[in-house]
Each structure stands twice: as structure tokens, then as C-alpha cells.
XYZ file of C-alpha atoms in Angstrom:
631
model
C -27.664 10.422 13.114
C -29.902 10.019 16.197
C -33.660 10.797 16.351
C -33.141 14.186 17.973
C -30.872 15.376 15.159
C -33.293 13.996 12.574
C -36.149 16.020 14.129
C -33.970 19.126 14.202
C -33.164 18.694 10.521
C -36.821 18.184 9.555
C -38.006 21.200 11.587
C -35.414 23.400 9.934
C -36.434 22.131 6.496
C -40.072 23.050 7.197
C -39.129 26.504 8.548
C -37.082 27.268 5.444
C -39.894 26.012 3.193
C -42.563 28.112 4.963
C -40.396 31.240 4.830
C -39.902 30.769 1.098
C -43.625 30.148 0.537
C -44.641 33.242 2.511
C -42.300 35.295 0.360
C -43.805 33.783 -2.782
C -47.380 34.396 -1.655
C -46.595 37.923 -0.504
C -44.710 39.142 -3.539
C -44.609 36.783 -6.486
C -48.113 35.278 -6.545
C -50.000 38.610 -6.096
C -48.005 40.174 -8.905
C -48.721 37.198 -11.130
C -52.376 37.311 -10.162
C -52.623 41.049 -10.884
C -51.159 40.396 -14.270
C -53.973 37.886 -15.225
C -57.073 38.885 -13.156
C -58.474 42.422 -13.019
C -61.164 43.588 -10.582
C -63.650 46.074 -12.063
C -66.880 47.768 -10.926
C -70.302 46.464 -11.830
C -71.092 49.594 -13.870
C -67.855 49.171 -15.851
C -68.850 45.610 -16.656
C -72.278 46.805 -17.917
C -70.647 49.433 -20.119
C -68.394 46.765 -21.682
C -71.461 44.566 -22.359
C -73.313 47.463 -23.999
C -70.254 48.184 -26.189
C -70.207 44.535 -27.389
C -66.741 43.969 -25.875
C -67.636 40.974 -23.664
C -67.200 37.543 -25.225
C -67.895 35.090 -22.371
C -69.348 35.561 -18.878
C -69.744 33.182 -15.910
C -72.026 33.583 -12.861
C -70.344 32.131 -9.729
C -73.463 31.609 -7.626
C -71.626 30.356 -4.566
C -69.466 33.488 -4.224
C -71.804 36.047 -5.922
C -69.064 36.951 -8.376
C -69.017 37.386 -12.139
C -65.929 36.595 -14.203
C -65.713 37.407 -17.891
C -63.315 37.862 -20.770
C -63.219 40.425 -23.526
C -63.034 39.725 -27.232
C -59.758 41.649 -27.632
C -58.141 40.420 -24.353
C -58.762 36.692 -24.156
C -55.764 36.151 -21.829
C -57.107 38.548 -19.119
C -59.953 37.629 -16.793
C -62.152 40.419 -15.384
C -63.955 39.998 -12.080
C -66.792 41.924 -10.399
C -69.520 41.491 -7.760
C -72.971 40.251 -8.927
C -76.108 42.057 -7.787
C -78.995 39.511 -7.734
C -81.743 42.263 -7.787
C -80.650 43.372 -11.268
C -83.296 41.627 -13.389
C -82.155 43.274 -16.620
C -78.657 41.688 -16.780
C -79.705 38.441 -18.450
C -81.775 40.250 -21.098
C -78.875 42.625 -21.744
C -76.453 39.698 -22.225
C -78.818 38.023 -24.690
C -79.303 41.261 -26.567
C -75.580 41.666 -27.112
C -75.003 37.941 -27.896
C -72.800 37.303 -24.875
C -72.086 33.640 -24.149
C -72.953 33.300 -20.447
C -73.337 30.441 -17.992
C -73.627 29.790 -14.263
C -71.738 27.432 -11.946
C -72.030 26.514 -8.282
C -68.613 27.089 -6.563
C -67.885 25.369 -3.223
C -65.987 27.972 -1.259
C -64.639 25.503 1.263
C -63.178 23.209 -1.393
C -61.736 26.199 -3.214
C -60.089 27.401 -0.026
C -58.587 23.982 0.624
C -57.335 23.801 -2.945
C -55.851 27.267 -2.615
C -53.936 26.363 0.532
C -52.824 23.043 -0.951
C -51.430 24.644 -4.085
C -50.040 27.722 -2.361
C -48.554 26.139 0.763
C -48.793 22.337 0.896
C -47.315 21.515 -2.496
C -44.299 23.856 -2.155
C -43.572 22.426 1.321
C -43.600 18.907 -0.092
C -41.331 19.983 -2.959
C -38.845 21.746 -0.662
C -38.673 18.815 1.774
C -38.296 16.366 -1.131
C -35.437 18.360 -2.625
C -33.696 18.503 0.775
C -34.093 14.751 1.254
C -32.731 14.096 -2.255
C -29.709 16.333 -1.637
C -29.046 14.476 1.613
C -29.116 11.135 -0.172
C -26.759 12.399 -2.858
C -24.314 13.686 -0.257
C -24.532 10.432 1.674
C -23.579 8.447 -1.418
C -20.715 10.824 -2.163
C -19.331 10.317 1.360
C -19.866 6.555 1.272
C -22.122 6.553 4.316
C -25.574 5.213 5.120
C -28.526 7.220 6.340
C -28.933 10.996 6.472
C -25.658 12.847 6.304
C -26.645 16.432 7.166
C -27.316 17.614 10.654
C -28.308 21.242 11.149
C -28.038 20.766 14.900
C -24.213 20.734 14.660
C -23.701 23.647 12.305
C -25.772 24.986 9.429
C -25.277 23.118 6.191
C -22.738 20.486 7.276
C -22.347 17.996 10.086
C -23.445 14.551 11.141
C -22.196 12.112 8.494
C -19.536 14.519 7.251
C -17.926 14.332 10.676
C -17.933 10.550 10.677
C -14.607 8.773 10.483
C -14.119 6.703 7.327
C -11.674 4.348 9.022
C -12.008 0.728 7.961
C -12.403 -1.655 10.863
C -11.011 -5.167 10.453
C -10.957 -7.845 13.099
C -7.446 -8.954 13.964
C -7.867 -12.511 12.754
C -9.393 -11.243 9.507
C -6.318 -9.244 8.478
C -4.815 -12.506 7.265
C -1.322 -11.261 8.131
C 1.040 -12.250 10.941
C 4.750 -11.781 11.548
C 5.392 -14.979 9.551
C 4.271 -13.071 6.454
C 6.814 -10.292 7.052
C 10.464 -10.871 6.166
C 13.566 -8.728 5.974
C 12.542 -6.503 8.897
C 13.745 -8.400 11.959
C 14.592 -5.303 14.015
C 11.224 -3.685 13.314
C 9.409 -6.897 14.263
C 11.279 -7.079 17.558
C 10.218 -3.518 18.396
C 6.581 -4.330 17.659
C 6.493 -7.695 19.433
C 6.421 -5.880 22.791
C 3.280 -4.022 21.702
C 1.719 -7.339 20.705
C 2.624 -8.787 24.096
C 0.969 -5.863 25.893
C -2.215 -6.192 23.844
C -2.358 -9.911 24.636
C -1.431 -9.738 28.332
C -1.832 -6.179 29.635
C -2.036 -7.350 33.255
C 1.617 -8.438 33.154
C 2.665 -4.848 32.468
C 0.075 -3.210 34.739
C 1.320 -5.297 37.645
C 4.756 -3.697 37.528
C 3.407 -0.253 36.662
C 4.576 -0.179 33.036
C 2.386 1.344 30.385
C 2.137 0.475 26.732
C 3.584 2.988 24.265
C 0.781 5.244 23.084
C 2.057 5.239 19.542
C 4.742 3.921 17.221
C 5.848 5.695 14.059
C 6.970 3.479 11.176
C 9.370 5.360 8.915
C 11.103 4.182 5.776
C 11.171 4.267 1.973
C 8.080 3.377 -0.068
C 7.389 -0.309 -0.545
C 9.220 -1.604 2.521
C 6.086 -3.023 4.169
C 5.022 -0.443 6.762
C 1.299 -1.088 6.246
C 1.915 -4.840 6.160
C 3.769 -4.562 9.469
C 0.849 -2.752 11.118
C -1.599 -5.406 9.923
C 0.723 -8.112 11.218
C 0.637 -6.527 14.693
C -3.174 -6.661 14.662
C -3.115 -10.217 13.328
C -0.690 -11.382 16.010
C -2.587 -9.673 18.830
C -6.021 -10.656 17.512
C -7.498 -7.202 18.184
C -9.613 -4.899 15.963
C -7.650 -2.890 13.426
C -8.768 0.589 12.306
C -7.040 1.782 9.133
C -7.307 5.296 7.682
C -5.156 7.489 5.472
C -3.983 10.883 6.703
C -5.440 12.538 3.602
C -8.947 11.336 4.597
C -8.890 13.746 7.553
C -8.401 16.773 5.310
C -11.749 18.421 4.563
C -12.958 21.500 2.700
C -14.808 22.872 5.734
C -12.994 23.912 8.882
C -13.725 21.591 11.797
C -14.780 18.533 9.809
C -11.342 16.883 9.978
C -11.240 17.392 13.744
C -14.694 15.823 14.014
C -13.434 12.788 12.132
C -10.508 12.456 14.545
C -12.892 12.581 17.513
C -15.139 9.959 15.975
C -12.171 7.687 15.160
C -10.931 7.672 18.743
C -14.481 7.278 20.025
C -14.802 4.093 17.960
C -11.389 2.910 19.128
C -12.341 3.517 22.771
C -15.473 1.406 22.304
C -13.527 -1.473 20.717
C -10.447 -1.373 22.988
C -8.031 -3.111 23.006
C -7.382 -2.246 19.387
C -4.925 -0.736 16.923
C -5.441 2.542 15.062
C -3.260 2.787 11.952
C -2.860 6.163 10.188
C -1.112 5.737 6.848
C 0.805 8.673 5.323
C 0.365 10.708 8.501
C 2.455 13.546 7.023
C -0.681 14.608 5.100
C -2.205 15.865 8.355
C 0.778 16.035 10.733
C 3.034 18.576 9.001
C 4.826 21.191 11.061
C 2.730 24.191 12.053
C 4.022 27.661 11.269
C 2.918 31.271 11.390
C 2.843 31.825 7.634
C -0.097 33.570 6.002
C -0.758 30.544 3.825
C -1.237 28.174 6.759
C -4.129 25.738 6.468
C -6.549 26.311 9.367
C -8.448 23.092 8.694
C -5.292 20.945 8.704
C -3.972 22.641 11.845
C -7.266 22.142 13.696
C -7.212 18.486 12.671
C -3.619 18.138 13.913
C -4.480 19.862 17.204
C -7.393 17.474 17.696
C -5.129 14.494 16.963
C -2.606 15.737 19.538
C -5.388 16.191 22.096
C -6.871 12.728 21.475
C -3.488 11.012 21.775
C -2.966 12.753 25.105
C -6.467 12.055 26.337
C -7.155 8.367 25.763
C -6.441 5.813 28.461
C -3.763 3.545 27.031
C -4.287 1.085 29.886
C -7.290 -0.016 27.831
C -4.914 -1.170 25.111
C -5.340 1.454 22.381
C -2.173 1.680 20.289
C -1.742 4.213 17.495
C 0.538 3.150 14.659
C 1.430 5.571 11.874
C 3.537 5.367 8.734
C 5.345 8.019 6.728
C 8.091 8.447 4.127
C 8.817 12.008 5.310
C 9.413 12.048 9.077
C 11.364 15.318 8.817
C 8.147 17.179 7.916
C 6.174 16.083 11.003
C 5.303 18.494 13.819
C 7.620 18.108 16.860
C 4.599 17.991 19.176
C 3.478 14.832 17.404
C 6.825 13.112 17.891
C 7.383 13.786 21.563
C 7.205 10.951 24.143
C 3.647 10.383 25.272
C 2.314 10.514 21.745
C 4.539 8.599 19.361
C 6.876 7.050 21.909
C 8.728 4.911 19.409
C 10.193 5.576 16.005
C 10.672 2.280 14.195
C 12.768 2.324 10.995
C 11.499 0.017 8.258
C 14.505 0.194 5.946
C 15.346 -1.446 2.636
C 16.189 -5.123 3.234
C 19.769 -6.412 3.165
C 20.936 -9.462 1.202
C 19.551 -11.965 3.724
C 16.307 -10.034 3.992
C 15.861 -9.864 0.220
C 16.278 -13.612 -0.098
C 13.759 -14.203 2.708
C 11.237 -11.885 1.056
C 11.690 -13.643 -2.289
C 11.015 -17.005 -0.615
C 7.745 -15.736 0.888
C 6.459 -14.485 -2.477
C 7.812 -17.561 -4.294
C 5.571 -19.771 -2.144
C 2.571 -18.482 -4.109
C 4.134 -19.300 -7.499
C 4.905 -22.663 -9.111
C 8.646 -22.896 -9.793
C 11.049 -25.369 -11.321
C 13.133 -27.387 -8.825
C 16.570 -26.035 -8.032
C 15.734 -22.329 -8.344
C 18.455 -20.212 -6.718
C 16.801 -17.137 -5.210
C 20.154 -16.054 -3.777
C 21.307 -14.998 -7.260
C 18.224 -12.794 -7.605
C 18.791 -11.327 -4.140
C 22.411 -10.452 -4.967
C 21.287 -8.879 -8.262
C 18.856 -6.497 -6.570
C 20.710 -4.305 -4.050
C 18.508 -1.435 -2.915
C 15.282 -3.217 -3.892
C 12.279 -2.882 -1.590
C 9.862 -5.636 -0.636
C 7.394 -4.333 -3.218
C 10.103 -4.470 -5.915
C 10.930 -8.069 -5.027
C 7.257 -9.076 -5.095
C 7.024 -7.453 -8.529
C 10.059 -9.418 -9.732
C 8.427 -12.733 -8.760
C 5.184 -11.687 -10.458
C 6.973 -10.565 -13.646
C 8.748 -13.926 -13.778
C 5.403 -15.730 -13.484
C 3.908 -13.574 -16.250
C 6.887 -14.299 -18.498
C 6.492 -18.043 -17.927
C 2.832 -17.835 -18.975
C 3.704 -15.789 -22.079
C 6.215 -18.446 -23.101
C 3.721 -21.279 -22.580
C 5.330 -22.782 -19.470
C 3.548 -23.942 -16.348
C 6.483 -23.262 -14.009
C 8.860 -20.376 -13.479
C 12.488 -20.981 -14.450
C 15.734 -19.357 -13.334
C 15.888 -17.551 -16.685
C 12.449 -16.033 -16.032
C 13.635 -14.672 -12.696
C 16.842 -13.167 -14.101
C 14.965 -11.581 -17.005
C 12.373 -10.157 -14.587
C 15.219 -8.466 -12.698
C 16.176 -6.694 -15.924
C 12.532 -5.744 -16.512
C 12.185 -4.158 -13.061
C 15.563 -2.393 -13.275
C 15.585 -1.245 -16.911
C 12.166 -2.070 -18.346
C 10.920 -4.499 -20.985
C 12.866 -5.148 -24.151
C 11.843 -2.566 -26.718
C 11.144 -4.496 -29.903
C 10.006 -1.447 -31.865
C 13.380 0.307 -31.565
C 15.848 -0.804 -34.240
C 19.274 0.803 -33.979
C 21.299 1.533 -37.084
C 24.546 -0.376 -37.525
C 26.593 2.643 -36.452
C 24.474 3.363 -33.368
C 24.610 -0.286 -32.382
C 28.399 -0.143 -32.647
C 28.572 3.009 -30.519
C 26.388 1.449 -27.800
C 28.504 -1.740 -27.856
C 31.717 0.243 -27.305
C 30.003 2.371 -24.659
C 28.893 -0.600 -22.566
C 32.196 -2.433 -23.086
C 33.994 0.678 -21.833
C 31.990 0.528 -18.584
C 32.749 -3.181 -18.182
C 36.515 -2.932 -18.805
C 36.980 0.002 -16.419
C 34.956 -1.867 -13.766
C 36.972 -5.076 -14.296
C 40.291 -3.300 -13.740
C 39.213 -1.591 -10.498
C 40.437 -3.385 -7.410
C 37.551 -4.389 -5.180
C 34.880 -3.278 -7.672
C 31.714 -5.356 -8.037
C 32.105 -8.063 -10.705
C 30.410 -7.578 -14.061
C 27.550 -10.090 -14.409
C 25.860 -9.001 -17.631
C 26.336 -6.678 -20.607
C 23.527 -5.987 -23.087
C 22.846 -3.590 -25.935
C 19.163 -4.465 -26.242
C 17.057 -1.257 -25.949
C 14.644 -1.095 -23.014
C 11.351 0.701 -22.432
C 13.015 2.878 -19.768
C 14.930 4.596 -22.585
C 18.218 2.794 -21.975
C 19.850 1.519 -25.179
C 21.897 -0.929 -23.131
C 23.355 -1.469 -19.676
C 26.188 -3.137 -17.796
C 25.185 -4.950 -14.605
C 27.521 -5.306 -11.650
C 26.600 -7.422 -8.637
C 28.392 -7.322 -5.300
C 29.468 -10.713 -3.981
C 28.781 -9.613 -0.402
C 26.671 -6.934 1.228
C 28.513 -3.646 1.783
C 27.389 -0.960 4.216
C 30.434 1.342 3.975
C 32.060 2.935 0.943
C 35.683 4.050 1.022
C 37.030 7.109 -0.727
C 38.893 4.869 -3.175
C 35.725 2.935 -3.978
C 33.813 6.168 -4.587
C 36.490 7.360 -7.038
C 36.435 3.973 -8.766
C 32.687 4.223 -9.155
C 33.052 7.641 -10.804
C 35.690 6.221 -13.167
C 33.429 3.280 -14.081
C 30.550 5.653 -14.808
C 32.879 7.679 -17.074
C 33.976 4.549 -18.933
C 31.191 4.738 -21.532
C 31.882 8.331 -22.582
C 35.649 7.645 -22.543
C 35.194 4.716 -24.959
C 33.175 6.891 -27.348
C 35.864 9.591 -27.355
C 38.712 7.101 -27.746
C 37.227 5.100 -30.642
C 35.009 7.577 -32.498
C 36.515 10.910 -31.437
C 32.975 12.121 -30.738
C 30.483 12.384 -27.872
C 26.859 11.164 -27.836
C 23.853 11.726 -25.610
C 24.053 8.118 -24.371
C 26.169 9.139 -21.376
C 23.583 11.511 -19.836
C 22.552 9.119 -17.059
C 26.190 8.224 -16.342
C 27.103 11.914 -16.016
C 24.197 12.505 -13.621
C 25.199 9.594 -11.374
C 28.903 10.492 -11.425
C 28.076 14.065 -10.435
C 25.878 12.843 -7.567
C 28.673 10.638 -6.209
C 31.246 13.435 -6.472
C 28.961 15.991 -4.832
C 28.182 13.614 -1.961
C 31.924 13.080 -1.455
C 32.442 16.829 -1.104
C 29.343 18.004 0.781
C 28.258 14.977 2.799
C 31.089 12.493 3.369
C 34.029 14.865 3.930
C 36.145 13.057 1.302
C 37.586 16.199 -0.286
C 41.119 17.413 0.530
C 40.007 20.971 -0.165
C 37.177 21.102 2.400
C 37.950 18.228 4.742
C 35.417 17.109 7.374
C 32.881 19.864 6.865
C 29.194 19.285 6.127
C 28.307 21.616 3.278
C 24.892 20.202 2.447
C 21.684 18.974 3.979
C 19.827 15.898 2.813
C 16.251 16.416 1.600
C 13.611 13.691 1.944
C 16.005 10.914 2.824
C 13.496 8.175 2.060
C 12.221 9.738 -1.164
C 15.559 10.451 -2.819
C 15.377 14.209 -2.402
C 19.142 14.681 -2.866
C 21.374 17.287 -1.272
C 20.766 20.975 -0.611
C 23.816 23.188 -0.190
C 24.087 24.932 3.174
C 26.962 27.328 2.586
C 27.755 30.783 1.219
C 27.641 31.556 -2.499
C 31.414 31.767 -2.645
C 31.826 28.366 -1.031
C 29.157 26.937 -3.368
C 31.276 27.979 -6.352
C 34.295 26.237 -4.842
C 32.158 23.139 -4.234
C 31.153 23.102 -7.902
C 34.809 23.389 -8.930
C 35.810 20.518 -6.653
C 32.972 18.306 -7.966
C 34.073 19.099 -11.510
C 37.671 18.152 -10.614
C 36.651 14.780 -9.139
C 34.536 13.862 -12.174
C 37.276 14.902 -14.576
C 39.800 12.872 -12.570
C 37.558 9.812 -12.983
C 37.193 10.593 -16.686
C 40.970 10.678 -17.202
C 41.369 7.442 -15.238
C 38.832 5.735 -17.510
C 40.581 7.034 -20.645
C 43.943 5.708 -19.457
C 42.509 2.264 -18.644
C 40.837 1.959 -22.048
C 43.967 3.109 -23.883
C 45.908 0.380 -22.085
C 43.271 -2.204 -23.106
C 42.386 -0.874 -26.544
C 42.655 -4.311 -28.205
C 40.319 -5.906 -25.654
C 37.917 -3.001 -26.112
C 37.710 -3.650 -29.871
C 37.408 -7.410 -29.541
C 34.737 -7.498 -26.833
C 32.735 -4.660 -28.411
C 32.625 -6.500 -31.753
C 31.598 -9.711 -30.020
C 28.882 -7.874 -28.042
C 27.634 -6.248 -31.247
C 27.111 -9.730 -32.724
C 25.513 -11.409 -29.696
C 23.784 -8.299 -28.177
C 23.885 -9.830 -24.666
C 26.784 -11.579 -22.941
C 27.215 -12.883 -19.402
C 29.823 -11.781 -16.932
C 31.653 -15.093 -17.302
C 31.903 -14.658 -21.072
C 33.210 -11.141 -20.639
C 35.871 -12.117 -18.081
C 37.097 -15.055 -20.184
C 37.609 -12.766 -23.141
C 39.161 -10.009 -21.047
C 41.680 -12.196 -19.193
C 42.865 -14.586 -21.919
C 46.298 -14.120 -23.535
C 45.919 -15.680 -26.998
C 43.427 -13.170 -28.285
C 40.554 -15.641 -28.430
C 38.307 -16.989 -25.746
C 38.359 -20.770 -25.122
C 35.175 -22.588 -26.104
C 33.923 -19.394 -27.790
C 33.847 -18.680 -31.542
C 36.328 -16.244 -32.990
C 35.052 -12.693 -33.357
C 34.717 -13.041 -37.143
C 32.644 -16.226 -36.738
C 30.485 -15.067 -33.818
C 26.767 -15.195 -34.476
């Protein structure tokens, strides 16, 4: 806050204090005074003395006044004017045993004391309270100095309109493109921005201008913020970081003031990068609904204006990140504001392995670690998931008293991230353990008989903290980007394998198949409404995807009658997969019994163990104990 605004604030404080004091002196103090001091006539005072009512009397020689109290009213002071020519007063007081005295009162000092107590002290108190409130608000906003400015709107302004963006020098971000893996296409798109920030004259010479903004979109944990920091680190320019939610204020106009201040700072430090994380908090589509947020819309309008107004020849680049690009206002996405939309997707197999190598550099590992196995075991994992896997492996090594991470630590950490820690407190009964063993074996056998299905790599019936009592892991040998209709049906059949095994062996259903049913239904519904893989509906889109990057699922976009037919078709596809699973397990009933018993004994078996038992002809697996002897 500058000196002028400080003076304005102080003047307003004093005006408010004086107005309050005048009101007190005009109304409150006189009423209080009338309640404790009563003015009477001199004759009335003499009558009270003669009636022996007066207890104590004081002559104020400086002001020629007499003050006295009565015996029955000690809390009320009476006051009257003293007549010096009355020579009988003293004798009368002595006659009636009145305790009297005289004091010299300095009128000037009394006047000064009166003004000090009535005006000066309240002013000091009011100003002190205002200063204290300012300091409290300053601490709450994380700012230094006074935070209220009455020159820019009564009650709020100044510090509350300051941007809370964190400024970091480019070289201090500690991140470059070498620290980002698995996002080669996104890095290529951003390298041109880095080149412009380093050598703007090369582009100005030909008349090209730098993109005003780039929008990073993708699922959570894919490294959008890391990518923005890497751009600043590569270019060596200041980096302003702020979250979209920090613009949203209680008072209308404060968010817009923050936007103005942010771009003012950026203009002073150009060339630089402004990074707005989770921009959907402030950049949502505007509408005409009654419940519209005026503060958020004003902030968005100010952001649109600032992005149009700044001179990007100075090298100001606005980067933003979001998981919900479909919610952003179209005016924000048009060319001239966010010129580029850069997908930061989940990494593929090669990308996952590269990310694991970067995070593994910070951890001591045993020689010969194969990160490719971990990468193949984690399809759909984000960069944050992979970093967590490496960290979980390191924590497991420490818990087990080792100084280096082993391959076993890494594979167990994959299970921890996917299904949770082993749940030691849950002890299944013998019957429940048997049911879970058959359930998971049913999944594995149906998967093993499907042509082109991902190989089974692990089967376990150890309960996990996620709530799973067991799981069957399948890992693709290669990366797949397309799914055929046959593969989708095979996936549904595999998911139905657990419930089919329960029905076939025990003639009963359990709640253990709830997650399988949910996934099978999702696959079948996507086949019908999204992928056009249904003979009944053909190539017709019957649904719209919600929040693609946040797993929002499908929303039907059809009539009620068609929706009923969609439900019937989904039910048919799931039931078809269920019958396929039942047939496969009936054909391999002996293998189902044998492997389930073996799994019940060992609790966890590898994919190699499973396949050896499933494919042998003599009924027993080579180099493995017989089922009756398994421990």
C-alpha cells in the first residue's frame, strides 16, 4: 500500500472515531452524568443541611462550586454554586456536624483532562483497534504491511486485491525437460515456446508471434505442473504459479483485482511464464442461470481481458492445466488466448519404463533390476502412480531391514498400489478361503482359454486393504491401443469367471463378484452406446462421455424407450459372457478343482505355476508337489 492510501486509511479511521465520540458525548455521557450528579439550588442545599441530611461537603474554590453527598444517597453527588458573602454557612455546617473541606481546583488542567478522557482516549482506542484488525487480516491473507485500503472501496481493498502467485526464478525451479519422461509429444509442443522465450528476435524477424497461452489437459498425476516448471527451467525465465481457486473471493471484484495484479507483475518481469493450475475453478462456462456466480464471472472476464491486452512480444506466456477441459468457457479456448491445447495423457509402455528409471535414480537398488516387468504390470498408471510404486518399494526394503530395493519389493509395491496392503487382521474361515480360491481360479482359467487374452501373471487369495479378498493379475505382453469386439466379449467372459465358478462348484452366489459385475456391465454398456459393437443398434452413438479424464462414465443421450432397449442389450451381452464362462469351467472342471486346492494351500501362485498346472496332461505339475502334499 502506498503512502497516499495509508493517509486515506488513517484519515477515515479518525473521522469514524470522532463521529462515534461525538455521539457518545452527546447522548451517552450526559445521560450517565445526569444519573450520578444532580444540580440543585443554594437554598435547597441549605435546607438539606438544616435537616441533617448532608454527610460530606467540599468547597471547590477554583470554580466557586460546592459538591456534597447525602447520608441516604451516598452514590449521588449534588452540586450547587457557592456564594462567598454568606458568612453563616461554615457555622451552620459545624452546628449540624457536617464533614466539610476545601480544595483548589485548576480549571485548565480539569479541562484538559476532560478532553483527554472524552475525546483523546477513545480516538486512540479506535485507531488501535483498527490497526489490530488490519494486522490480523494481513496475517490471514499471508501478506505484509497494511491490508485494508479505504481509498479503493470501503472495508476491503489493497492487500486483498494482491495476487498470491508464487514467483520462482527459472533456474530455481530445479526442473528441466530431462526430468520429464513419457510425454514426448507434449515436450515437443512446448519446446517451441521455450525457443521463443530464449530467442524472441528470431521469431520477430519473420513476423511470427509466440502463442499467448497453452492449455495442458490430461488425467490427474500425469505431470502437467511438472511440465510447466520444466518450460520455465529450460527457458530460464521467472515462473509465476497460482491455483485457479485462489482467484475466487467472497467479495465481488476482489478476484478480478488479483488477476490485474498478477498480469501487472508478469509485465514487469517479462519475459516470464504465468502458470494457472486447475483453471476450471475460475474458467467455467458462463450461463444465464439465476445461480450464476457474479464474482467468478467478473474474475473470468478480467482474465479474458488481460490475455487479450498484454503484449506477447515481450515474452509473456500463460500456461494452464485442467482435468476438465469440457467445462471451460469457449471464449477462453479461442485462438488468441489459449492458442494451443496440449494433451498430457497417461504414458504408454515405453513412457512408463522411462518414468520408472527417472524415479529409480533417487533410490538405491540391487543390480539387475528389470523395470520393464513393472512397466508391463502397470497399464493405465500415471507418472504419480509410478513414483509411488518406487517409493513403496523403498519403504518395504527398509521395513525388511535391507539397504537396497529388490525386484520382489518392486513387484509387491505394484500389488500395494493396485489392491492395497496385505490385510493381516482379516482371517478368512476355511470355507470362505475355499470360495475365494475357486473364484480367482475361475477368472484365471477363463482368461487362459481366451485366444489373444492377456496372460495370467499372478493369482492370490490374500485379503487387501482395498477390500479385495483376492485378485487375478493379467499383464499384456505388448501395448494395445485398439480393442476388437471379440476381445471385449472375452473380457466380459473373464470377469464372469469368478461368479461362474461359485455357481458351478457350490451352487450358490456370494458378494465377492460385485466388482466383477460392475466392470462387466461397464464394458458391455460401452460396446452398445459408445463403440457401436451391438448388432441391434449398429453404429449409433447412444451416450455421451462425462469427464473423460476423471472417469465420469457414460450418460445416455436417447429416448426412454431406446434406453430400455439399451439396458436389455447390455444384459444380453453380460449373460452371454456368463454362459461362456460356465461352459469353459465345465469343460475344465478337473483343472478348476486341482488349481483351486493348490491355491488354497499356497495362497499366492505365479502365472508360470498356474500355466504349468493348467497345460500338463498327467494331472500333476512337474517340479511341483502333488496337491495333497502342497504346503
